[in-house]
Short mmCIF file of C-alpha atoms in Angstrom, two decimals:
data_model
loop_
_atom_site.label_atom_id
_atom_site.label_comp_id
_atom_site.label_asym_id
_atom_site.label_seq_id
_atom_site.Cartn_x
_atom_site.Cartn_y
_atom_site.Cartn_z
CA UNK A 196 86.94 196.86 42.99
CA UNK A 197 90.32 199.17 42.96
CA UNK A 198 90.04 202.79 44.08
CA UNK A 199 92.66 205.43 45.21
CA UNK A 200 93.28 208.62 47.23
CA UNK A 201 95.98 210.62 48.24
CA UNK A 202 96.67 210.99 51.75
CA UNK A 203 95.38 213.96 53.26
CA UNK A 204 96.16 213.36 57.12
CA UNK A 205 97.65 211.00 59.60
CA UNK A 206 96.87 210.45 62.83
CA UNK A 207 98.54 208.36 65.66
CA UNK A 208 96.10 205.83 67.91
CA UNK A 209 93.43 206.15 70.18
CA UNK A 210 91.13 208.54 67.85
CA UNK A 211 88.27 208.80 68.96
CA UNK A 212 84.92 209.70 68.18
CA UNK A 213 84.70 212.85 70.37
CA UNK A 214 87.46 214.22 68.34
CA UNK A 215 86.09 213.17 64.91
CA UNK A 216 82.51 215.05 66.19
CA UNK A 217 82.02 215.92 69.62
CA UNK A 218 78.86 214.79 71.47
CA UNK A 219 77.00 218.16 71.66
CA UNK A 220 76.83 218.51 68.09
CA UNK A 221 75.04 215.23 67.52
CA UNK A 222 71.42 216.64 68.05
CA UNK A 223 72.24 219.92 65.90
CA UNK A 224 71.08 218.72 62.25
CA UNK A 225 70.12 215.91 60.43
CA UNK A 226 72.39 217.44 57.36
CA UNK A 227 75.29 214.58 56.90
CA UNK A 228 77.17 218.01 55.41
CA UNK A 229 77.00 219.42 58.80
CA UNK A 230 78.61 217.23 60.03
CA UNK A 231 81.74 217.05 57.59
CA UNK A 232 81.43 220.70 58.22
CA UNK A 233 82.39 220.31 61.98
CA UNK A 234 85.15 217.25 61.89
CA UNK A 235 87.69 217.27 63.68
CA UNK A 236 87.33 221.38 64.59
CA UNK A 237 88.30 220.58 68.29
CA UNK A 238 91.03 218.32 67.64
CA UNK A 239 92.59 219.31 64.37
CA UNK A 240 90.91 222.55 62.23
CA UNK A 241 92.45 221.81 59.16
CA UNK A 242 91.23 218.48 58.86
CA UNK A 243 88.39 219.76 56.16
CA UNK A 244 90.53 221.93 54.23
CA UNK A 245 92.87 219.13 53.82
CA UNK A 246 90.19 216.63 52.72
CA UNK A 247 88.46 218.65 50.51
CA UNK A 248 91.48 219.73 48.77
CA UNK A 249 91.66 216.33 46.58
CA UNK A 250 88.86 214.91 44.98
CA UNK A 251 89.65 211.88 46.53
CA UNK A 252 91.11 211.62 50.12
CA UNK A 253 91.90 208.86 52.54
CA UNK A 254 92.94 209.27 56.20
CA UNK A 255 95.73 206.93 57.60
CA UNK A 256 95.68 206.66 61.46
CA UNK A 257 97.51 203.85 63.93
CA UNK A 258 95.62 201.67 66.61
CA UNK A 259 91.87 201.71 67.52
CA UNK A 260 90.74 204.93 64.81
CA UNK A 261 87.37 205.75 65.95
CA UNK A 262 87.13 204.60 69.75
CA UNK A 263 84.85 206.14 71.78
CA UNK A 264 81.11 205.97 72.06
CA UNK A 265 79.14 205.05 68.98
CA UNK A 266 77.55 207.32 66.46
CA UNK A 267 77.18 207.03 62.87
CA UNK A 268 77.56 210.54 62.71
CA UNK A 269 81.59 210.65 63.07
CA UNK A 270 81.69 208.59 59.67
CA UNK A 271 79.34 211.18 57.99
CA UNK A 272 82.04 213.69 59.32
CA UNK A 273 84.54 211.98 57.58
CA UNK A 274 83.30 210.30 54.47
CA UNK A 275 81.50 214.11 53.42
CA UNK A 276 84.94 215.80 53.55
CA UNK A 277 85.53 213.57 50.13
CA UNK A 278 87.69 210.74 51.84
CA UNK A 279 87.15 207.40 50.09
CA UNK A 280 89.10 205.49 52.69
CA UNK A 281 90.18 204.87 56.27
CA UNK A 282 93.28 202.91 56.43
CA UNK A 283 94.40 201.87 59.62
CA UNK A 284 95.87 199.05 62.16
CA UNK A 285 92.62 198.64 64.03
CA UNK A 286 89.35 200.11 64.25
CA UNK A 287 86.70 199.23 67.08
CA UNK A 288 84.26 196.97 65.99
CA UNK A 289 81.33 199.37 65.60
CA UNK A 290 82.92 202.26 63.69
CA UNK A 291 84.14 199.88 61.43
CA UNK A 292 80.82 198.48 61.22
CA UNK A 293 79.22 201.77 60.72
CA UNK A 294 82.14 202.23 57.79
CA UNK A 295 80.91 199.56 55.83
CA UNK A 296 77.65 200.18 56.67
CA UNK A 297 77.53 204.24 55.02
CA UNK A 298 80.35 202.91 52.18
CA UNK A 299 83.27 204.26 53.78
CA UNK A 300 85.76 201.77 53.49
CA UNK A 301 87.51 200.52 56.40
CA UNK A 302 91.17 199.27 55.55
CA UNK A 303 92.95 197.63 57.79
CA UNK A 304 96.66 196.54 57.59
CA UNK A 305 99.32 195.43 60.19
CA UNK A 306 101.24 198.72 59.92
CA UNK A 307 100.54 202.33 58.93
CA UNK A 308 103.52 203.60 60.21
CA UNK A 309 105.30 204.02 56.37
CA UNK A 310 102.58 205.77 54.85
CA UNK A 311 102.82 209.32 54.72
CA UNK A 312 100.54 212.46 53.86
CA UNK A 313 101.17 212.97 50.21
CA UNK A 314 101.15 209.18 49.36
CA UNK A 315 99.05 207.90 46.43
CA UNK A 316 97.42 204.97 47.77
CA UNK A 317 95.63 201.75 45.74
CA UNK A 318 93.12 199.74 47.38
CA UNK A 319 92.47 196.74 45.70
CA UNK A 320 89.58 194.43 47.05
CA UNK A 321 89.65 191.76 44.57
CA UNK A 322 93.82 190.83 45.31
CA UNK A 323 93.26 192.44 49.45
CA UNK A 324 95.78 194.77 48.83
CA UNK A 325 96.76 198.46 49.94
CA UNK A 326 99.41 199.63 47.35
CA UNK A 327 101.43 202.80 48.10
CA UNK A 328 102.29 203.91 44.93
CA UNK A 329 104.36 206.76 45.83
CA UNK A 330 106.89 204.12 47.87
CA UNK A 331 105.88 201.19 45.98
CA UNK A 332 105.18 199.37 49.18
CA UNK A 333 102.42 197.12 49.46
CA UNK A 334 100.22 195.96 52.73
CA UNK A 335 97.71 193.08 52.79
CA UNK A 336 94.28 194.32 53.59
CA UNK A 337 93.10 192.16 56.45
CA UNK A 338 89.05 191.88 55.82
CA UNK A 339 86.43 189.30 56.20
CA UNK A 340 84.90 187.85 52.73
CA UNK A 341 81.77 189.49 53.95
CA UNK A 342 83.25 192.93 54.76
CA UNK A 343 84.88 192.56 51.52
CA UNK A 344 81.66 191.91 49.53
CA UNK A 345 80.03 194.65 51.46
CA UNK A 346 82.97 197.04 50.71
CA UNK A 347 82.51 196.43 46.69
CA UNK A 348 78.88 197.07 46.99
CA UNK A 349 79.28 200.41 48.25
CA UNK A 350 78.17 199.25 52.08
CA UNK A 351 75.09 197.98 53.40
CA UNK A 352 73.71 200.97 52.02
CA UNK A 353 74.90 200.13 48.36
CA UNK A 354 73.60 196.86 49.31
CA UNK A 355 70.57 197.78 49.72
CA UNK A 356 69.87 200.35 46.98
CA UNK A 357 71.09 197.35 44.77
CA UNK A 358 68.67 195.07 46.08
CA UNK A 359 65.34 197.60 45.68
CA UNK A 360 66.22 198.46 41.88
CA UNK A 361 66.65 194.29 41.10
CA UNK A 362 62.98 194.32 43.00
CA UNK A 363 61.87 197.51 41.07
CA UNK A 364 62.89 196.26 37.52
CA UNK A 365 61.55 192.56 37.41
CA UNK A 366 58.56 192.84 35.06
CA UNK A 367 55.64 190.54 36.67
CA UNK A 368 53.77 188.11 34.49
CA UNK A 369 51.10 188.30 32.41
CA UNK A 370 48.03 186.81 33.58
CA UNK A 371 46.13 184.47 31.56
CA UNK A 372 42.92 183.90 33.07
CA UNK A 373 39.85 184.55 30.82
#
């Protein structure tokens, strides 16, 4: 699977989730939309606005992007405010299990630090590769073969779904008893 983005912010490390969605709004709605409604307001306001102003937006960050305690909702936050992508040097293991679990992709490369807002950016599963289009700089994508089977399936989400309509469409057998 290859899919881009432009760049629509950039943060440094140690993000964590109380910045992506602070605590006290986790019991306000079940609405994933809420939730991209309220990113980052604490931390950085123009976070939405920013997002939402391609059709297609991916977030670039440092060390350890989503730290913090563990809720799903921070990935709602960000995946609603149309970004396709997370690329970033590392993530703690259970945002970036609840990435590829919701089908926000998780990219991870050895150094963000030459991507910039602005950049058009190419992630290709199929080669592992994070092209940069706008510097013509390329990063290997560092990925398990099962992350990266769950990341062209759309998550375990995708997974699923997938699985249900090859269940739903298998015709059963005619019977032949008499």
């Amino acid at each position: 699977m290859r899919m881009g983005g432009k760049v629509a912010k950039k943060f440094g490390d140690d993000i964590n989730t109380d910045y992506i969605i602070p605590a006290f709004l986790l019991q306000e709605s079940w609405d994933k939309q809420f939730f991209a409604d309220h990113a980052f307001e604490g931390y950085d306001p123009s976070f939405g606005p920013a997002c939402r102003a391609n059709k297609e937006s991916i977030v670039v960050a440092a060390n350890n992007f989503g730290c913090g305690s563990s809720r799903e909702q921070a990935v709602y936050a960000i995946k609603y405010n149309n970004v396709v992508a997370v690329v970033a040097q590392s993530f703690p293991d259970i945002f970036y299990r609840n990435c590829l679990n919701n089908g926000l992709l998780p990219i991870q490369i050895t150094d963000t630090s030459q991507i910039a807002v602005g950049d058009e950016l190419v992630v290709d599963l199929e080669s592992r590769t994070l092209r940069d289009t706008t510097s013509g700089l390329e990063f290997p994508i560092i990925a398990t073969d099962a992350a990266i089977e769950l990341m062209n399936r759309g998550g375990f989400l995708g997974f699923v779904r997938e699985r249900l309509r090859q269940k739903l469409t298998v015709v059963p057998k005619k019977s032949t008893s008499r």
